[in-house]
Amino acid sequence: MINVWVTGSKGQLGQEIKNNLKKGNSNFLFTSKKDIDITNKEDVERFIKLNKIKVIINCAAYTNVDDAEKNTELAFRVNSDGVLKLVQCCKKLNSKLIHISTDFIFNSISNKPINENKIPNPICIYAKSKYNGEQHILNSSIDAIIIRSSWIYSEFGKNFLKTIIKISNKKKYISVIDDQIGTPTYADDLAKICIIFVKRYKKIKGQNIFNYSNLGECSWYDFAIEIKKNANLKCFIKPIKTQDFNSLAKRPRYSVLDKRKIEKELGIKIPFWKDSLKNCIKKII
Ligand SMILES: NC(=O)c1ccc[n+]([C@@H]2O[C@H](COP(=O)([O-])OP(=O)(O)OC[C@H]3O[C@@H](n4cnc5c(N)ncnc54)[C@H](OP(=O)(O)O)[C@@H]3O)[C@@H](O)[C@H]2O)c1
């Protein structure tokens, strides 16, 4: 059994990975930001050495997309420099890296799902910092996988699903954008994918990118309507346009990911977004 290190363990994905492991999976070690800050190279190196880590799943990130516009330095420190530190330690100590990236690095003008070969075009600070993080991996010689995902939600942490449920208790009307199209991803489904990659870690050679989200596509408005239906919310959800919503960061208009590569590689059937959403809501309420 190899030792696996999950960073950012208090986040949505980190907690779902923990939740998915059977009791007794003591070879998985979880650290939160308090335990190990991934931007501290000495701590990262010490942890890998001490625990003989063979695979790192990097769930640590600065994920507040709007705040990143103001906290640019911090977003780059975590999402770019932090990844570089992990890469340097992986290289020195011969560990493999599973890193999570985002659909936000794209800003497609077509309505065709985006495959792994498409050239990114990040349009906000968060996206630029995540793109830089990817580049550190792709320009290295370590064995690594980058999983690009989108619109992640979970019963843990902060996310769109929990925000809609929370606001619906306070407001009669909620305005939600209907002209940004993507795919929600239940972190529980993504966690299972990370665990599958760990089980076949010997096949992680060189650097490889895979897209993973749930199946299908929708707008944030469609997503909210589906939440309302399944969580039995009483509020009225009103569709609005991006230009009418006051957000600091620019977001992609279309960022649906093409998942054929990962389906073929792992031989998996990806759950449809509405089915996964239903499962998550059942756990929340
Ligand atoms: N959320 C989405 O919609 C989405 C979509 C596509 C891709 N992704 C990517 O998927 C991954 C997992 O996302 P998530 O939704 O699980 O994120 P999350 O819930 O925000 O969790 C990220 C965790 O990283 C921790 N962290 C921040 N800075 C750190 C540092 N310097 N060292 C160690 N830990 C640090 C955070 O701690 P604090 O909370 O204490 O700062 C938080 O617990 C990230 O790489 C994210 O960019 C997310």
GROMACS .gro file of C-alpha atoms and ligand atoms in nm:
model
  333
    1MET     CA    1   0.000   0.000   0.000
    2ILE     CA    2   0.138   0.341  -0.093
    3ASN     CA    3   0.102   0.655   0.117
    4VAL     CA    4  -0.120   0.926  -0.029
    5TRP     CA    5  -0.135   1.288   0.086
    6VAL     CA    6  -0.453   1.495   0.040
    7THR     CA    7  -0.390   1.870   0.080
    8GLY     CA    8  -0.666   2.125   0.149
    9SER     CA    9  -0.855   1.856   0.341
   10LYS     CA   10  -1.113   2.094   0.490
   11GLY     CA   11  -1.239   2.195   0.145
   12GLN     CA   12  -1.528   2.038  -0.049
   13LEU     CA   13  -1.322   1.785  -0.245
   14GLY     CA   14  -1.085   1.704   0.041
   15GLN     CA   15  -1.377   1.617   0.267
   16GLU     CA   16  -1.550   1.410  -0.001
   17ILE     CA   17  -1.232   1.208  -0.058
   18LYS     CA   18  -1.215   1.137   0.316
   19ASN     CA   19  -1.584   1.042   0.312
   20ASN     CA   20  -1.531   0.797   0.026
   21LEU     CA   21  -1.256   0.598   0.193
   22LYS     CA   22  -1.340   0.286   0.381
   23LYS     CA   23  -1.238   0.290   0.745
   24GLY     CA   24  -0.886   0.156   0.775
   25ASN     CA   25  -0.750   0.344   0.473
   26SER     CA   26  -0.475   0.472   0.699
   27ASN     CA   27  -0.244   0.516   0.402
   28PHE     CA   28  -0.435   0.836   0.313
   29LEU     CA   29  -0.305   1.135   0.509
   30PHE     CA   30  -0.513   1.455   0.518
   31THR     CA   31  -0.384   1.803   0.599
   32SER     CA   32  -0.571   2.133   0.613
   33LYS     CA   33  -0.419   2.478   0.555
   34LYS     CA   34  -0.358   2.501   0.931
   35ASP     CA   35  -0.155   2.177   0.928
   36ILE     CA   36   0.048   2.239   0.611
   37ASP     CA   37   0.045   2.551   0.397
   38ILE     CA   38   0.136   2.430   0.048
   39THR     CA   39   0.328   2.753  -0.015
   40ASN     CA   40   0.579   2.656   0.256
   41LYS     CA   41   0.832   2.444   0.070
   42GLU     CA   42   1.022   2.328   0.380
   43ASP     CA   43   0.702   2.199   0.542
   44VAL     CA   44   0.589   2.032   0.220
   45GLU     CA   45   0.924   1.860   0.173
   46ARG     CA   46   0.942   1.750   0.536
   47PHE     CA   47   0.589   1.606   0.523
   48ILE     CA   48   0.654   1.407   0.204
   49LYS     CA   49   0.983   1.269   0.340
   50LEU     CA   50   0.855   1.187   0.687
   51ASN     CA   51   0.547   1.007   0.557
   52LYS     CA   52   0.704   0.849   0.248
   53ILE     CA   53   0.434   1.001   0.027
   54LYS     CA   54   0.409   0.844  -0.317
   55VAL     CA   55   0.103   1.035  -0.446
   56ILE     CA   56  -0.024   1.384  -0.360
   57ILE     CA   57  -0.384   1.484  -0.438
   58ASN     CA   58  -0.375   1.862  -0.436
   59CYS     CA   59  -0.717   1.986  -0.325
   60ALA     CA   60  -0.570   2.306  -0.178
   61ALA     CA   61  -0.653   2.625  -0.364
   62TYR     CA   62  -0.760   2.984  -0.332
   63THR     CA   63  -1.113   2.944  -0.474
   64ASN     CA   64  -1.295   3.270  -0.407
   65VAL     CA   65  -1.327   3.387  -0.767
   66ASP     CA   66  -1.447   3.743  -0.695
   67ASP     CA   67  -1.216   3.809  -0.398
   68ALA     CA   68  -0.921   3.696  -0.611
   69GLU     CA   69  -0.964   4.019  -0.812
   70LYS     CA   70  -0.863   4.211  -0.496
   71ASN     CA   71  -0.634   3.951  -0.339
   72THR     CA   72  -0.433   3.889  -0.655
   73GLU     CA   73  -0.105   3.825  -0.477
   74LEU     CA   74  -0.256   3.562  -0.248
   75ALA     CA   75  -0.444   3.388  -0.532
   76PHE     CA   76  -0.120   3.354  -0.729
   77ARG     CA   77   0.077   3.253  -0.420
   78VAL     CA   78  -0.154   2.956  -0.354
   79ASN     CA   79  -0.274   2.857  -0.703
   80SER     CA   80   0.053   2.912  -0.887
   81ASP     CA   81   0.353   2.929  -0.648
   82GLY     CA   82   0.199   2.668  -0.415
   83VAL     CA   83   0.168   2.426  -0.707
   84LEU     CA   84   0.527   2.505  -0.810
   85LYS     CA   85   0.647   2.412  -0.459
   86LEU     CA   86   0.459   2.082  -0.479
   87VAL     CA   87   0.610   2.016  -0.822
   88GLN     CA   88   0.965   2.089  -0.698
   89CYS     CA   89   0.919   1.856  -0.399
   90CYS     CA   90   0.764   1.583  -0.618
   91LYS     CA   91   1.065   1.607  -0.846
   92LYS     CA   92   1.315   1.589  -0.562
   93LEU     CA   93   1.142   1.307  -0.376
   94ASN     CA   94   0.998   1.115  -0.671
   95SER     CA   95   0.630   1.152  -0.580
   96LYS     CA   96   0.341   1.173  -0.825
   97LEU     CA   97   0.088   1.455  -0.832
   98ILE     CA   98  -0.288   1.459  -0.895
   99HIS     CA   99  -0.386   1.823  -0.930
  100ILE     CA  100  -0.732   1.979  -0.973
  101SER     CA  101  -0.782   2.262  -1.218
  102THR     CA  102  -1.081   2.444  -1.357
  103ASP     CA  103  -1.305   2.509  -1.658
  104PHE     CA  104  -1.264   2.880  -1.580
  105ILE     CA  105  -0.934   2.883  -1.772
  106PHE     CA  106  -1.148   2.880  -2.088
  107ASN     CA  107  -1.364   3.148  -2.240
  108SER     CA  108  -1.509   2.972  -2.538
  109ILE     CA  109  -1.710   3.155  -2.799
  110SER     CA  110  -1.854   2.836  -2.948
  111ASN     CA  111  -2.113   2.607  -2.788
  112LYS     CA  112  -1.913   2.289  -2.834
  113PRO     CA  113  -1.777   2.097  -2.532
  114ILE     CA  114  -1.411   2.183  -2.475
  115ASN     CA  115  -1.155   1.904  -2.496
  116GLU     CA  116  -0.819   1.878  -2.322
  117ASN     CA  117  -0.625   2.011  -2.623
  118LYS     CA  118  -0.801   2.345  -2.650
  119ILE     CA  119  -0.574   2.641  -2.576
  120PRO     CA  120  -0.687   2.815  -2.255
  121ASN     CA  121  -0.785   3.181  -2.242
  122PRO     CA  122  -0.821   3.279  -1.874
  123ILE     CA  123  -1.011   3.605  -1.824
  124CYS     CA  124  -1.005   3.660  -1.445
  125ILE     CA  125  -0.738   3.652  -1.174
  126TYR     CA  126  -0.854   3.318  -1.029
  127ALA     CA  127  -0.844   3.160  -1.377
  128LYS     CA  128  -0.503   3.311  -1.455
  129SER     CA  129  -0.357   3.186  -1.126
  130LYS     CA  130  -0.498   2.834  -1.185
  131TYR     CA  131  -0.366   2.838  -1.541
  132ASN     CA  132  -0.019   2.930  -1.412
  133GLY     CA  133  -0.041   2.640  -1.168
  134GLU     CA  134  -0.112   2.402  -1.457
  135GLN     CA  135   0.183   2.544  -1.649
  136HIS     CA  136   0.424   2.464  -1.364
  137ILE     CA  137   0.315   2.100  -1.387
  138LEU     CA  138   0.317   2.080  -1.767
  139ASN     CA  139   0.663   2.240  -1.787
  140SER     CA  140   0.807   1.995  -1.534
  141SER     CA  141   0.934   1.642  -1.568
  142ILE     CA  142   0.725   1.496  -1.283
  143ASP     CA  143   0.458   1.228  -1.323
  144ALA     CA  144   0.129   1.409  -1.285
  145ILE     CA  145  -0.237   1.426  -1.374
  146ILE     CA  146  -0.432   1.748  -1.403
  147ILE     CA  147  -0.808   1.699  -1.364
  148ARG     CA  148  -1.003   2.000  -1.492
  149SER     CA  149  -1.344   2.021  -1.330
  150SER     CA  150  -1.628   2.272  -1.309
  151TRP     CA  151  -1.898   2.420  -1.083
  152ILE     CA  152  -1.815   2.194  -0.785
  153TYR     CA  153  -2.068   2.153  -0.504
  154SER     CA  154  -2.096   1.923  -0.206
  155GLU     CA  155  -2.268   1.882   0.127
  156PHE     CA  156  -1.943   2.024   0.274
  157GLY     CA  157  -1.809   2.379   0.254
  158LYS     CA  158  -1.948   2.676   0.065
  159ASN     CA  159  -2.100   2.640  -0.281
  160PHE     CA  160  -2.382   2.751  -0.513
  161LEU     CA  161  -2.621   2.476  -0.398
  162LYS     CA  162  -2.590   2.563  -0.030
  163THR     CA  163  -2.606   2.936  -0.105
  164ILE     CA  164  -2.936   2.899  -0.295
  165ILE     CA  165  -3.087   2.692  -0.011
  166LYS     CA  166  -2.967   2.946   0.246
  167ILE     CA  167  -3.086   3.257   0.057
  168SER     CA  168  -3.423   3.098  -0.018
  169ASN     CA  169  -3.495   3.095   0.355
  170LYS     CA  170  -3.445   3.471   0.372
  171LYS     CA  171  -3.563   3.605   0.035
  172LYS     CA  172  -3.874   3.561  -0.176
  173TYR     CA  173  -3.690   3.638  -0.501
  174ILE     CA  174  -3.346   3.523  -0.613
  175SER     CA  175  -3.188   3.650  -0.936
  176VAL     CA  176  -2.966   3.397  -1.113
  177ILE     CA  177  -2.760   3.430  -1.432
  178ASP     CA  178  -2.895   3.240  -1.733
  179ASP     CA  179  -2.635   3.323  -1.999
  180GLN     CA  180  -2.332   3.138  -1.858
  181ILE     CA  181  -2.335   2.771  -1.953
  182GLY     CA  182  -2.136   2.494  -1.785
  183THR     CA  183  -2.180   2.167  -1.594
  184PRO     CA  184  -2.216   2.118  -1.219
  185THR     CA  185  -1.994   1.856  -1.056
  186TYR     CA  186  -2.079   1.676  -0.735
  187ALA     CA  187  -1.752   1.664  -0.540
  188ASP     CA  188  -1.843   1.310  -0.429
  189ASP     CA  189  -1.825   1.193  -0.793
  190LEU     CA  190  -1.495   1.376  -0.847
  191ALA     CA  191  -1.355   1.226  -0.525
  192LYS     CA  192  -1.424   0.877  -0.660
  193ILE     CA  193  -1.230   0.965  -0.975
  194CYS     CA  194  -0.931   1.084  -0.769
  195ILE     CA  195  -0.936   0.754  -0.578
  196ILE     CA  196  -0.947   0.553  -0.903
  197PHE     CA  197  -0.639   0.742  -1.026
  198VAL     CA  198  -0.460   0.665  -0.698
  199LYS     CA  199  -0.538   0.294  -0.736
  200ARG     CA  200  -0.374   0.297  -1.080
  201TYR     CA  201  -0.094   0.532  -0.979
  202LYS     CA  202   0.165   0.320  -1.158
  203LYS     CA  203   0.007   0.434  -1.485
  204ILE     CA  204   0.066   0.801  -1.402
  205LYS     CA  205   0.362   0.873  -1.628
  206GLY     CA  206   0.462   1.211  -1.767
  207GLN     CA  207   0.198   1.485  -1.755
  208ASN     CA  208  -0.158   1.421  -1.862
  209ILE     CA  209  -0.475   1.634  -1.856
  210PHE     CA  210  -0.827   1.494  -1.807
  211ASN     CA  211  -1.160   1.676  -1.798
  212TYR     CA  212  -1.413   1.565  -1.540
  213SER     CA  213  -1.753   1.709  -1.450
  214ASN     CA  214  -2.097   1.552  -1.439
  215LEU     CA  215  -2.275   1.491  -1.769
  216GLY     CA  216  -2.496   1.739  -1.948
  217GLU     CA  217  -2.499   2.118  -1.945
  218CYS     CA  218  -2.704   2.400  -1.797
  219SER     CA  219  -2.699   2.765  -1.697
  220TRP     CA  220  -2.668   2.881  -1.335
  221TYR     CA  221  -3.040   2.960  -1.362
  222ASP     CA  222  -3.123   2.600  -1.471
  223PHE     CA  223  -2.903   2.476  -1.184
  224ALA     CA  224  -3.096   2.694  -0.935
  225ILE     CA  225  -3.433   2.577  -1.071
  226GLU     CA  226  -3.328   2.214  -1.026
  227ILE     CA  227  -3.215   2.288  -0.670
  228LYS     CA  228  -3.549   2.455  -0.598
  229LYS     CA  229  -3.737   2.151  -0.733
  230ASN     CA  230  -3.539   1.892  -0.536
  231ALA     CA  231  -3.506   2.088  -0.213
  232ASN     CA  232  -3.869   2.201  -0.229
  233LEU     CA  233  -3.780   2.569  -0.197
  234LYS     CA  234  -4.055   2.827  -0.196
  235CYS     CA  235  -3.869   3.127  -0.338
  236PHE     CA  236  -3.913   3.268  -0.691
  237ILE     CA  237  -3.605   3.235  -0.913
  238LYS     CA  238  -3.565   3.505  -1.173
  239PRO     CA  239  -3.332   3.468  -1.476
  240ILE     CA  240  -3.097   3.761  -1.535
  241LYS     CA  241  -2.807   3.839  -1.769
  242THR     CA  242  -2.439   3.853  -1.676
  243GLN     CA  243  -2.432   4.228  -1.745
  244ASP     CA  244  -2.706   4.282  -1.484
  245PHE     CA  245  -2.519   4.097  -1.211
  246ASN     CA  246  -2.263   4.295  -1.021
  247SER     CA  247  -1.965   4.060  -0.991
  248LEU     CA  248  -1.601   4.158  -0.970
  249ALA     CA  249  -1.459   3.874  -1.177
  250LYS     CA  250  -1.535   3.800  -1.541
  251ARG     CA  251  -1.657   3.444  -1.593
  252PRO     CA  252  -1.665   3.225  -1.905
  253ARG     CA  253  -1.983   3.239  -2.113
  254TYR     CA  254  -1.950   2.874  -2.211
  255SER     CA  255  -1.723   2.622  -2.035
  256VAL     CA  256  -1.875   2.276  -2.080
  257LEU     CA  257  -1.597   2.015  -2.068
  258ASP     CA  258  -1.571   1.725  -2.312
  259LYS     CA  259  -1.526   1.412  -2.096
  260ARG     CA  260  -1.470   1.145  -2.362
  261LYS     CA  261  -1.100   1.108  -2.280
  262ILE     CA  262  -1.150   1.019  -1.912
  263GLU     CA  263  -1.448   0.793  -1.992
  264LYS     CA  264  -1.233   0.596  -2.232
  265GLU     CA  265  -0.922   0.590  -2.011
  266LEU     CA  266  -1.102   0.474  -1.694
  267GLY     CA  267  -1.393   0.288  -1.856
  268ILE     CA  268  -1.642   0.483  -1.645
  269LYS     CA  269  -1.998   0.604  -1.693
  270ILE     CA  270  -2.029   0.962  -1.569
  271PRO     CA  271  -2.347   1.045  -1.372
  272PHE     CA  272  -2.588   1.301  -1.524
  273TRP     CA  273  -2.574   1.631  -1.332
  274LYS     CA  274  -2.941   1.622  -1.226
  275ASP     CA  275  -2.902   1.270  -1.076
  276SER     CA  276  -2.594   1.367  -0.876
  277LEU     CA  277  -2.759   1.687  -0.757
  278LYS     CA  278  -3.058   1.486  -0.632
  279ASN     CA  279  -2.822   1.257  -0.436
  280CYS     CA  280  -2.642   1.549  -0.274
  281ILE     CA  281  -2.964   1.732  -0.180
  282LYS     CA  282  -3.095   1.413  -0.016
  283LYS     CA  283  -2.788   1.417   0.209
  284ILE     CA  284  -2.827   1.785   0.294
  285ILE     CA  285  -3.197   1.793   0.385
  286LIG     N1  286  -1.533   2.507  -0.633
  286LIG     C1  287  -1.547   2.500  -0.766
  286LIG     O1  288  -1.653   2.531  -0.822
  286LIG     C2  289  -1.434   2.449  -0.851
  286LIG     C3  290  -1.454   2.434  -0.988
  286LIG     C4  291  -1.350   2.382  -1.066
  286LIG     C5  292  -1.228   2.350  -1.007
  286LIG     N2  293  -1.210   2.369  -0.874
  286LIG     C6  294  -1.081   2.332  -0.815
  286LIG     O2  295  -1.101   2.212  -0.743
  286LIG     C7  296  -1.014   2.208  -0.628
  286LIG     C8  297  -1.095   2.179  -0.503
  286LIG     O3  298  -1.194   2.279  -0.491
  286LIG     P1  299  -1.290   2.290  -0.367
  286LIG     O4  300  -1.419   2.341  -0.417
  286LIG     O5  301  -1.284   2.165  -0.285
  286LIG     O6  302  -1.219   2.410  -0.288
  286LIG     P2  303  -1.245   2.462  -0.141
  286LIG     O7  304  -1.367   2.400  -0.083
  286LIG     O8  305  -1.232   2.610  -0.145
  286LIG     O9  306  -1.119   2.401  -0.064
  286LIG     C9  307  -0.990   2.447  -0.084
  286LIG    C10  308  -0.915   2.426   0.046
  286LIG    O10  309  -0.780   2.468   0.027
  286LIG    C11  310  -0.741   2.533   0.146
  286LIG     N3  311  -0.625   2.620   0.122
  286LIG    C12  312  -0.624   2.747   0.076
  286LIG     N4  313  -0.497   2.792   0.071
  286LIG    C13  314  -0.418   2.691   0.114
  286LIG    C14  315  -0.279   2.678   0.134
  286LIG     N5  316  -0.194   2.779   0.109
  286LIG     N6  317  -0.231   2.559   0.181
  286LIG    C15  318  -0.314   2.458   0.209
  286LIG     N7  319  -0.449   2.464   0.194
  286LIG    C16  320  -0.499   2.581   0.147
  286LIG    C17  321  -0.863   2.610   0.189
  286LIG    O11  322  -0.854   2.647   0.324
  286LIG     P3  323  -0.929   2.782   0.374
  286LIG    O12  324  -1.074   2.765   0.334
  286LIG    O13  325  -0.903   2.782   0.519
  286LIG    O14  326  -0.864   2.896   0.298
  286LIG    C18  327  -0.973   2.508   0.162
  286LIG    O15  328  -0.995   2.425   0.272
  286LIG    C19  329  -0.941   2.343  -0.630
  286LIG    O16  330  -0.818   2.326  -0.693
  286LIG    C20  331  -1.029   2.432  -0.715
  286LIG    O17  332  -0.954   2.535  -0.779
  286LIG    C21  333  -1.311   2.416  -0.794
   0.00000   0.00000   0.00000
